[in-house]
Structure formats: C-alpha cells, structure tokens
CSV table of N, CA and C in Angstrom, one decimal:
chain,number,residue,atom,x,y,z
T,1,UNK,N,71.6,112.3,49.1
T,1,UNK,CA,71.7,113.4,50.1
T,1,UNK,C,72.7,113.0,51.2
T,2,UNK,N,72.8,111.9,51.5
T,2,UNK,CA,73.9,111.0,52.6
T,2,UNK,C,75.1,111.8,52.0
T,3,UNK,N,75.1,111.4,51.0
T,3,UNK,CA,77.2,111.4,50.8
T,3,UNK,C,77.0,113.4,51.5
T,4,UNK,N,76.1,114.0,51.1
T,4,UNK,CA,76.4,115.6,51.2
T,4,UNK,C,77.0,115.9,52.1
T,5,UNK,N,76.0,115.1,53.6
T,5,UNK,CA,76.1,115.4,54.6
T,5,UNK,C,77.1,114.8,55.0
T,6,UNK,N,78.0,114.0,55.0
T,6,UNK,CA,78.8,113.2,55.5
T,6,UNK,C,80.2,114.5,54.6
T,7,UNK,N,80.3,114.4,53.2
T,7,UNK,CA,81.6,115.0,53.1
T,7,UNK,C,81.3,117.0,52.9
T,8,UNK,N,80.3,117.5,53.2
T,8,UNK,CA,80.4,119.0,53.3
T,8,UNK,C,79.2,119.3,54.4
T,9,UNK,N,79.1,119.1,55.6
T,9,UNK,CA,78.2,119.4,56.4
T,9,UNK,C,77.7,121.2,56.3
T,10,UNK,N,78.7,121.9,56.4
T,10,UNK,CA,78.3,123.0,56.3
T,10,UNK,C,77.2,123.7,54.6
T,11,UNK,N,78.1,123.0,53.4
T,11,UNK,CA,76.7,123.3,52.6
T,11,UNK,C,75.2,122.5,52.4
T,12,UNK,N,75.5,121.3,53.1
T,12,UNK,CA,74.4,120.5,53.4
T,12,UNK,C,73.6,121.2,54.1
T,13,UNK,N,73.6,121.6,55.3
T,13,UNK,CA,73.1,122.4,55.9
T,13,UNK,C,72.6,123.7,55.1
T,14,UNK,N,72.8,124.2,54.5
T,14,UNK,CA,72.2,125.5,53.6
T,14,UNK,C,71.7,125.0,53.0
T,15,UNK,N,71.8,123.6,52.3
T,15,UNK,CA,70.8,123.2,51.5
T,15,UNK,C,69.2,122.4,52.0
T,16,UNK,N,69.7,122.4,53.1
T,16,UNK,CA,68.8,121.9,53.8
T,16,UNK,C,67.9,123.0,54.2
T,17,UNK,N,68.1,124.2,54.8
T,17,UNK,CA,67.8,125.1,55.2
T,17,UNK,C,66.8,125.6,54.0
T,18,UNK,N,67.2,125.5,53.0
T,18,UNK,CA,66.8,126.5,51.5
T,18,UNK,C,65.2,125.7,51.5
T,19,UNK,N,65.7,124.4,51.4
T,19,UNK,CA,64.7,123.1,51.3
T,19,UNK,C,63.5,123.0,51.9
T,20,UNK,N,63.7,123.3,53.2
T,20,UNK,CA,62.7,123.9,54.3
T,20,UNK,C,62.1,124.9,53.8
T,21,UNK,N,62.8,125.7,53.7
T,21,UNK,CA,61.8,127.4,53.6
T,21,UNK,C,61.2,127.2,52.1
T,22,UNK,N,61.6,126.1,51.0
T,22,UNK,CA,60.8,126.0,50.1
T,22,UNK,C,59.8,125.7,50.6
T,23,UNK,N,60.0,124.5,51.4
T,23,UNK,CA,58.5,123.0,51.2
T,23,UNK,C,58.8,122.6,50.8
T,24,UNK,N,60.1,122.1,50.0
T,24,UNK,CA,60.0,120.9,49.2
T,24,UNK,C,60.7,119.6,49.6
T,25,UNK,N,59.4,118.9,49.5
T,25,UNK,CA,60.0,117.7,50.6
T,25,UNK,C,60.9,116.6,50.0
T,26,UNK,N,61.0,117.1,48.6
T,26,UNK,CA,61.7,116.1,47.8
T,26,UNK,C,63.2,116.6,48.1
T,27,UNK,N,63.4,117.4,48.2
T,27,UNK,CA,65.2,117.9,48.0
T,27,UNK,C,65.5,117.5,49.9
T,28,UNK,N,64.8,117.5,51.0
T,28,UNK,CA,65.3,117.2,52.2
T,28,UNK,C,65.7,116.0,52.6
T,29,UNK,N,66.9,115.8,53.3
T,29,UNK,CA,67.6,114.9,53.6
T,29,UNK,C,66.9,114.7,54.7
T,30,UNK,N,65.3,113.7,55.0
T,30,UNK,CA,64.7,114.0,56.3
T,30,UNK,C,65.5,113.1,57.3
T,31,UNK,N,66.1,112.3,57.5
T,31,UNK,CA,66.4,111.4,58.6
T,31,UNK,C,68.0,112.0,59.0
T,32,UNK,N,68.4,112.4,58.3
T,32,UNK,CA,69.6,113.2,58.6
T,32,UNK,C,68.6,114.9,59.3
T,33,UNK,N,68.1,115.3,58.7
T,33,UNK,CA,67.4,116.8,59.5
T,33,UNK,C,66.8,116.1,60.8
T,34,UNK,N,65.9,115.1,60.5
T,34,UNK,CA,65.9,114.6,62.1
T,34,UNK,C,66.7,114.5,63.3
T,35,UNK,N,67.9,113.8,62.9
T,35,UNK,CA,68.7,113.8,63.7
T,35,UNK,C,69.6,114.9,64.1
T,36,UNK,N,69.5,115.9,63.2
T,36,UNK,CA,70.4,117.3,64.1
T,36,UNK,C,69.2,118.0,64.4
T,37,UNK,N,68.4,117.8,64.5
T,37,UNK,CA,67.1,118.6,65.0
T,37,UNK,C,67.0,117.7,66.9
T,38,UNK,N,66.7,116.9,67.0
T,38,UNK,CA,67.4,116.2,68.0
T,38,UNK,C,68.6,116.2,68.8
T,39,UNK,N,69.7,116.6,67.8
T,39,UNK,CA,70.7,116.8,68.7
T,39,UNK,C,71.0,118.1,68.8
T,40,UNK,N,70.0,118.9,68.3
T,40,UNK,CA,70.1,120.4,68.8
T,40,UNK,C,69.1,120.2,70.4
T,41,UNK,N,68.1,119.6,70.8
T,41,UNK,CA,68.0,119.6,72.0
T,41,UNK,C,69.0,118.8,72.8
T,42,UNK,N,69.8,117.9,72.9
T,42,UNK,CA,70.7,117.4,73.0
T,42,UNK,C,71.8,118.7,73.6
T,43,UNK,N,72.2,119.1,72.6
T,43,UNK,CA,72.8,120.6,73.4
T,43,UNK,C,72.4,121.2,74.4
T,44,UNK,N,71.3,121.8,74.2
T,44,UNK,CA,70.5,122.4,75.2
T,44,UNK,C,71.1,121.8,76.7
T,45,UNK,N,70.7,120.5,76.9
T,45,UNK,CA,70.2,119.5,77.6
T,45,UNK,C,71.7,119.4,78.6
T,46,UNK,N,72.7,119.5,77.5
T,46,UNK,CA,74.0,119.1,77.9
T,46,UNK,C,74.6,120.7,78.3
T,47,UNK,N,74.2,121.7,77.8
T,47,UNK,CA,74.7,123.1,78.3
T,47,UNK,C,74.2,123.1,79.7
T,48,UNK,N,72.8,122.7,80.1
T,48,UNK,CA,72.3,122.4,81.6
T,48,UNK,C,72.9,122.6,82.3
T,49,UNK,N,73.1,120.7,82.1
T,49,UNK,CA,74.1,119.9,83.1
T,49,UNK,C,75.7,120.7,83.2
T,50,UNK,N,76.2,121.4,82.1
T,50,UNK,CA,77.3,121.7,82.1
T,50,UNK,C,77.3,122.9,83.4
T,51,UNK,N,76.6,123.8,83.0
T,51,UNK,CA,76.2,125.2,84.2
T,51,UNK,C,76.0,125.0,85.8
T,52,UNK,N,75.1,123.6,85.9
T,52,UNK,CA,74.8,123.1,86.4
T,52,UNK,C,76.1,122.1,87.4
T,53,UNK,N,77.0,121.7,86.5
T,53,UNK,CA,78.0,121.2,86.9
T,53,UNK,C,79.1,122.3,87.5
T,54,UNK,N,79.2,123.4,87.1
T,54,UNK,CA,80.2,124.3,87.8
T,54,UNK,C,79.6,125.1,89.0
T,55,UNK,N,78.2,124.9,89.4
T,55,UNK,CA,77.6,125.3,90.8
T,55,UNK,C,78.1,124.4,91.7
T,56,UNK,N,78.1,123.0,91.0
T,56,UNK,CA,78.5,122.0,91.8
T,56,UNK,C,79.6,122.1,92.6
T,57,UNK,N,80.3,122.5,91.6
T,57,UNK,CA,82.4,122.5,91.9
T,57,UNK,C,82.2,123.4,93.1
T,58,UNK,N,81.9,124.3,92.7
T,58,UNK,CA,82.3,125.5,93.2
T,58,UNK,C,81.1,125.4,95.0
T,59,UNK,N,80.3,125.2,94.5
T,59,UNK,CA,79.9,125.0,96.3
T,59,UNK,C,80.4,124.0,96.9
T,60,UNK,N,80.7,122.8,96.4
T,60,UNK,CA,81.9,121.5,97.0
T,60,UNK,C,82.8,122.7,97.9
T,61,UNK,N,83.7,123.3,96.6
T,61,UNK,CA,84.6,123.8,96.8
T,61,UNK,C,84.5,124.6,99.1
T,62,UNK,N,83.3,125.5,98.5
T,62,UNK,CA,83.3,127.0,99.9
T,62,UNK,C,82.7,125.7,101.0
T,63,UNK,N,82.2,124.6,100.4
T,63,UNK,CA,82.0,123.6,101.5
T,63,UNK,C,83.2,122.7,102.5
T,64,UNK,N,84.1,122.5,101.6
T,64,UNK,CA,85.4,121.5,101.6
T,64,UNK,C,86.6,122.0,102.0
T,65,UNK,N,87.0,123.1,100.6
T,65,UNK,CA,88.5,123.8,101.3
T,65,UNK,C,88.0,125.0,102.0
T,66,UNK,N,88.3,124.3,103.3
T,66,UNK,CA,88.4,125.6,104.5
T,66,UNK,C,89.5,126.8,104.1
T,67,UNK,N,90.6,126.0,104.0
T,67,UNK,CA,92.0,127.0,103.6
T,67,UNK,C,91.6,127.6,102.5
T,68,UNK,N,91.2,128.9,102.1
T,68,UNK,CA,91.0,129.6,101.0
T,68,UNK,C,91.2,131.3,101.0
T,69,UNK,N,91.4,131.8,100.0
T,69,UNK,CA,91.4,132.9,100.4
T,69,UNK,C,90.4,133.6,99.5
T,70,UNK,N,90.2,135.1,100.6
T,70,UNK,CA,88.9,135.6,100.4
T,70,UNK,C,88.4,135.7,98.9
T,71,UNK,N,89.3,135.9,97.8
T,71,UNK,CA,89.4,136.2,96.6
T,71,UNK,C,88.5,135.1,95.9
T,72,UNK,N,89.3,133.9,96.6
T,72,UNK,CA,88.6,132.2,95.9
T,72,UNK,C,87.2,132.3,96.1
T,73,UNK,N,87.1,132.9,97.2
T,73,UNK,CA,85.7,132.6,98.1
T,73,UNK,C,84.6,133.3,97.3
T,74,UNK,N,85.1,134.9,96.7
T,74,UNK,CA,84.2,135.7,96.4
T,74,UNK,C,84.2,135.2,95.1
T,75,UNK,N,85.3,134.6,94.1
T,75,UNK,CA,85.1,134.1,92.5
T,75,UNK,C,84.1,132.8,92.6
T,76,UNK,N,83.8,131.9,93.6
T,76,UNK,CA,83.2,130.6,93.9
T,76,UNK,C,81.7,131.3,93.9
T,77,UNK,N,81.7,131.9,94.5
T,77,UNK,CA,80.2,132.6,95.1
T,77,UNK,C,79.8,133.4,93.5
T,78,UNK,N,80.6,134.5,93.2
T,78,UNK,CA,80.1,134.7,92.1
T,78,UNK,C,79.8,134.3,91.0
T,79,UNK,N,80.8,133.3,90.9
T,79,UNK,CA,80.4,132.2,89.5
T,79,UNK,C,78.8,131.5,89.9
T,80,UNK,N,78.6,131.2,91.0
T,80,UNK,CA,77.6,129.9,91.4
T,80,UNK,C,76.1,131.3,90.8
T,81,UNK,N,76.9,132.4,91.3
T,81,UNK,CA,75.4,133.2,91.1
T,81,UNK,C,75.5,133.4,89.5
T,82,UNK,N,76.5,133.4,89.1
T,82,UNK,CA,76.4,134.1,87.3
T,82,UNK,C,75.6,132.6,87.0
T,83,UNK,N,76.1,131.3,86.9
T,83,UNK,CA,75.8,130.4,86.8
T,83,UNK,C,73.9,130.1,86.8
T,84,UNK,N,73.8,130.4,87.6
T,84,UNK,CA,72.2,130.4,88.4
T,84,UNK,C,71.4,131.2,87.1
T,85,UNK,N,72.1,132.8,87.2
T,85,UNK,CA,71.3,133.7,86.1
T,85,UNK,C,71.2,132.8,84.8
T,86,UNK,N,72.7,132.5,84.2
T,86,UNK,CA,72.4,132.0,82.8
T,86,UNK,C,71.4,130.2,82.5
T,87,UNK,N,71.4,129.6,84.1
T,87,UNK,CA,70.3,128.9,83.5
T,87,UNK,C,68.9,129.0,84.0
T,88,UNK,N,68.6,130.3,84.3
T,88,UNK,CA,67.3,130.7,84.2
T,88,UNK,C,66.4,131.5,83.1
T,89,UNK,N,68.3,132.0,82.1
T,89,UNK,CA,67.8,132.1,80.7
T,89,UNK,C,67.7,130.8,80.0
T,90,UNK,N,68.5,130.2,80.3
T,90,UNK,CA,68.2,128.9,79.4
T,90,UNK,C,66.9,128.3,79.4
T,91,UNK,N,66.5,128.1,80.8
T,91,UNK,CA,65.1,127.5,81.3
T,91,UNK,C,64.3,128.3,80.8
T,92,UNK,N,64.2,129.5,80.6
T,92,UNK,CA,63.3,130.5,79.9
T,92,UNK,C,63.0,130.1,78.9
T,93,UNK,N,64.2,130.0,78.2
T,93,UNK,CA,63.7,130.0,76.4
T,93,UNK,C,64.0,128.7,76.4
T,94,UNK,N,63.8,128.1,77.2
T,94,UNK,CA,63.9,126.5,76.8
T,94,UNK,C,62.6,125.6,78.0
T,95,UNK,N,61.9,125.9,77.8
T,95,UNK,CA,60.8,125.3,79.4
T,95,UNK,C,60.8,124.3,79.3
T,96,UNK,N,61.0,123.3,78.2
T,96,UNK,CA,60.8,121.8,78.0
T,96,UNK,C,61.9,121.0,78.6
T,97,UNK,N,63.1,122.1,79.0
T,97,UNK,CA,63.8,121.3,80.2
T,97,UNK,C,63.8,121.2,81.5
T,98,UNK,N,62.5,122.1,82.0
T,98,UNK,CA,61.9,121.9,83.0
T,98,UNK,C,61.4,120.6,83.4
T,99,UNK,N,61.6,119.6,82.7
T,99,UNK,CA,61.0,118.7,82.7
T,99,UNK,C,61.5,118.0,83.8
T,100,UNK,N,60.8,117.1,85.0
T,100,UNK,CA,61.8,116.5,86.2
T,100,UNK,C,62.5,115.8,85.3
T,101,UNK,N,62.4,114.8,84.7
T,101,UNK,CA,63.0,113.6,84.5
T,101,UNK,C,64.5,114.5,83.6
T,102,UNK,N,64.1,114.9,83.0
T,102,UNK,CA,64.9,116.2,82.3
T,102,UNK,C,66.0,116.5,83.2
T,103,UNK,N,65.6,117.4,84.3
T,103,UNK,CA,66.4,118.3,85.1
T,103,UNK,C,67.4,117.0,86.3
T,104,UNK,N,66.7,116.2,86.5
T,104,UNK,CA,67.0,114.9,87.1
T,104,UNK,C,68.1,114.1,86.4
T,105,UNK,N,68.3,114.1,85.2
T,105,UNK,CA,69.1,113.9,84.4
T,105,UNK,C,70.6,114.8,84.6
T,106,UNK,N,70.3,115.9,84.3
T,106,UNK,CA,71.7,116.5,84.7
T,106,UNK,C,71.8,117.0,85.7
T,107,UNK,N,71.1,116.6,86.6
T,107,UNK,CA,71.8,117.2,87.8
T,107,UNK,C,72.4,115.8,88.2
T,108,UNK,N,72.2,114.6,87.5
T,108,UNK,CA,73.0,113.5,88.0
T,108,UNK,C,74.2,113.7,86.9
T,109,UNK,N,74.3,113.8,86.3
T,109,UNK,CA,75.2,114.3,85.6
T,109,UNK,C,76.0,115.6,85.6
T,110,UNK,N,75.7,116.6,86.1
T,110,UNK,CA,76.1,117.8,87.0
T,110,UNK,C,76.9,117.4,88.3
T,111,UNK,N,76.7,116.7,88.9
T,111,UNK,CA,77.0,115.9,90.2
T,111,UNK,C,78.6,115.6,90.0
T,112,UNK,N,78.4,114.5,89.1
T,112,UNK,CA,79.2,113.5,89.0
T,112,UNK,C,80.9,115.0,88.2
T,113,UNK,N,80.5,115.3,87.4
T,113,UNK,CA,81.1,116.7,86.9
T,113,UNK,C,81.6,117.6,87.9
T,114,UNK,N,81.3,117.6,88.5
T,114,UNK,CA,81.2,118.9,89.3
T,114,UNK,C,82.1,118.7,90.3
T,115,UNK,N,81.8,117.6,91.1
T,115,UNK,CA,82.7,117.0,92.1
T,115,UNK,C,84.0,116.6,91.5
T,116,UNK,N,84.0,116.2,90.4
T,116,UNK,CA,85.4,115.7,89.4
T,116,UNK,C,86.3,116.9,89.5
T,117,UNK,N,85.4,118.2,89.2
T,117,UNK,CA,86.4,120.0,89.1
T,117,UNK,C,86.6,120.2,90.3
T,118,UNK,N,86.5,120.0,91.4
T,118,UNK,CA,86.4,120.7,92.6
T,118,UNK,C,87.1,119.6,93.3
T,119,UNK,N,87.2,118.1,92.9
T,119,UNK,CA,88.8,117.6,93.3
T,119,UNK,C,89.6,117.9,92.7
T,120,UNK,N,89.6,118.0,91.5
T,120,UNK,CA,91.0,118.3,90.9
T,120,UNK,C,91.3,119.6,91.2
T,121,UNK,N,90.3,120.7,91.6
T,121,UNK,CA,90.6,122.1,91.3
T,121,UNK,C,91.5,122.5,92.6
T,122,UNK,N,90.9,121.5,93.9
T,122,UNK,CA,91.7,121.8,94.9
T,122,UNK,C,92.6,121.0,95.7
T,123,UNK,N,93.1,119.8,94.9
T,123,UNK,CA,94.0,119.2,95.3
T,123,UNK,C,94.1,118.3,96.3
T,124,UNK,N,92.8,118.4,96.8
T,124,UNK,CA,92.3,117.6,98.0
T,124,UNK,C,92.2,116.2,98.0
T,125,UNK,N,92.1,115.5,99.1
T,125,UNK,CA,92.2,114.0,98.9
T,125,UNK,C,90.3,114.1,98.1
T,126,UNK,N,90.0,113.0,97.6
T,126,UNK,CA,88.6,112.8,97.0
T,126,UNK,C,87.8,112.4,98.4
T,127,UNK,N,88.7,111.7,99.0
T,127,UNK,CA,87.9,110.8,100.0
T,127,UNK,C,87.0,112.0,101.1
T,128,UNK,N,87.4,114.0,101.0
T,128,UNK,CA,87.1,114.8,101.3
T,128,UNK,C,85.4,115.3,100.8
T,129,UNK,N,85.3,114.5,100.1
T,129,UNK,CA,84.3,115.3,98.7
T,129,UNK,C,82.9,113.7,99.1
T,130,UNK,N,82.5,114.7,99.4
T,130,UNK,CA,80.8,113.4,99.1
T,130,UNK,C,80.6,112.9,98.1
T,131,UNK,N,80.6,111.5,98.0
T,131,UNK,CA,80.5,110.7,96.8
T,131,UNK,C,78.9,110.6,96.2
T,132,UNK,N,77.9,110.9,97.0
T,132,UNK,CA,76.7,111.0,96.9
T,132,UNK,C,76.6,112.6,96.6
T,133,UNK,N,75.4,112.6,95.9
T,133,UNK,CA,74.9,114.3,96.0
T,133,UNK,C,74.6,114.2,97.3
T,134,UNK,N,74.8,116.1,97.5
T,134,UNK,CA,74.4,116.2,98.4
T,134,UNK,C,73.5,117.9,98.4
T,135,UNK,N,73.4,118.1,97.4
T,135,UNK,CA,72.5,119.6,96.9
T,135,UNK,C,71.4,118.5,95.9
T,136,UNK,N,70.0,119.4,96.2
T,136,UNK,CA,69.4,118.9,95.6
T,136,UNK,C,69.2,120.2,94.2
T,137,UNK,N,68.0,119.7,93.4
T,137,UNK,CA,67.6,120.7,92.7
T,137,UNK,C,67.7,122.5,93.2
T,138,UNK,N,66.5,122.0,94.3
T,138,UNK,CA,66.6,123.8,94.7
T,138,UNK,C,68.1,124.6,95.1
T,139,UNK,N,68.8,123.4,96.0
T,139,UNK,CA,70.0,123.7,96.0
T,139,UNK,C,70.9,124.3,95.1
T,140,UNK,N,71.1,123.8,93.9
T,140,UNK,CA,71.9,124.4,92.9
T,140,UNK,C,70.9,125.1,92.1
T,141,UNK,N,70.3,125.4,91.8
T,141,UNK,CA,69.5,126.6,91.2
T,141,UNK,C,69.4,127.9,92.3
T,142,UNK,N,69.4,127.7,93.3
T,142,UNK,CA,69.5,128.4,94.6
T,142,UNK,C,67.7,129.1,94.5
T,143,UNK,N,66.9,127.9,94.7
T,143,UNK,CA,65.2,128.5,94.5
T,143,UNK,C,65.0,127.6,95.6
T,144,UNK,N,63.9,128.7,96.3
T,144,UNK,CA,63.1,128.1,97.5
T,144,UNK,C,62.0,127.8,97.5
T,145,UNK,N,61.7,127.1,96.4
T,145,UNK,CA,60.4,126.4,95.7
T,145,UNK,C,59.7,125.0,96.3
C-alpha cells in the first residue's frame, strides 16, 4: 500500500476512500490514512494562524504608518473585518480549535507572521514594529469576551 501512496497519491486516495465506505480493513493503508487524517487538522490549524496573521499586519500597519492614505486605511480595516468573519466560520465548523492551547498556538505564530508582512509591506524600519505581541486574543478576533 506504501509504494501507492508515495508514487500516485491521487489514486491512493480513491482507493482509500472506496476502502472506507466498504469496511474493509484489509485493503486500507491505515498509518498512511492516519497521517493525512491528522494533517487535515493540521490545515485547519495553519489556515487559523494564517487569517489570523493578516489581522496582525494590517493593524501593525493603521498602528505604525501614520503616513497613509485614506484608501490604505479603509483596505487595512476592511480586510481585518473580512478576516475576523472568515474565522468565525472556521471556528464554527471547526470548535476543536477553540481550544486555548490551540488558539495560543497561532496567535504566537500569527504574531510572528504578521509583523513580518507589515514590515515588509511598509518599508519601515523594524525597530518601528513591537517585537513582542501586543493584541491579545480578543484583540484580533475583535470580541469583547
């Protein structure tokens, strides 16, 4: 079952799929299904932090560059809110990353992301940009919980 998955992933996967909806535990490649069953939360987890990471930028940003124009100001703001909505669907259909240690996770990794786009986005010296977080959870979710 190894060699399948390694040189045709895509019909491995169908086969694997087929395998499942039999039951038949003899045809499943289980430690290989394991592990993309896992790295499908893995995704999840990393889509977070990613969402999570462009609230970041972007409020650095309306924090930092003063010099902006109104346009920047209103795309920074609106992204942070589009941002917000799509991970409250994520959190929706995903509750299990409600988890502190979970959400704690990528917002330290949101952080570190975030501040990275919002130096480079605006050219600014770094030494401008808090090296520490400085938004907590509620902060970038924008909840007064």
């Amino acid at each position: 079952m190894s060699h399948a998955y390694e040189q045709d992933f895509f019909s491995w996967t169908r086969e694997q799929a087929a395998a499942v909806r039999e039951g038949n535990l003899g045809r499943m490649d289980r430690e290989h299904l394991a592990g993309e069953i896992e790295e499908m939360g893995r995704s999840e987890q990393r889509a977070l932090a990613a969402r999570m990471a462009v609230i970041v930028a972007h409020l650095l940003k309306l924090e930092v560059q003063t010099e902006r124009t109104p346009t920047n100001e209103k795309s920074w703001r609106n992204s942070v809110a589009t941002q917000r909505r799509q991970i409250e669907r994520l959190l929706g259909k995903n509750p299990g990353l409600r988890n502190p240690a979970i959400l704690a996770e990528a917002l330290e990794s949101a952080w570190d992301d975030g501040r990275d786009w919002a130096i480079r986005g605006t050219g600014l010296d770094p030494e401008q940009f808090p090296s520490e977080p400085i938004y907590d959870l509620s902060g970038i979710l924008g909840e007064s919980r």
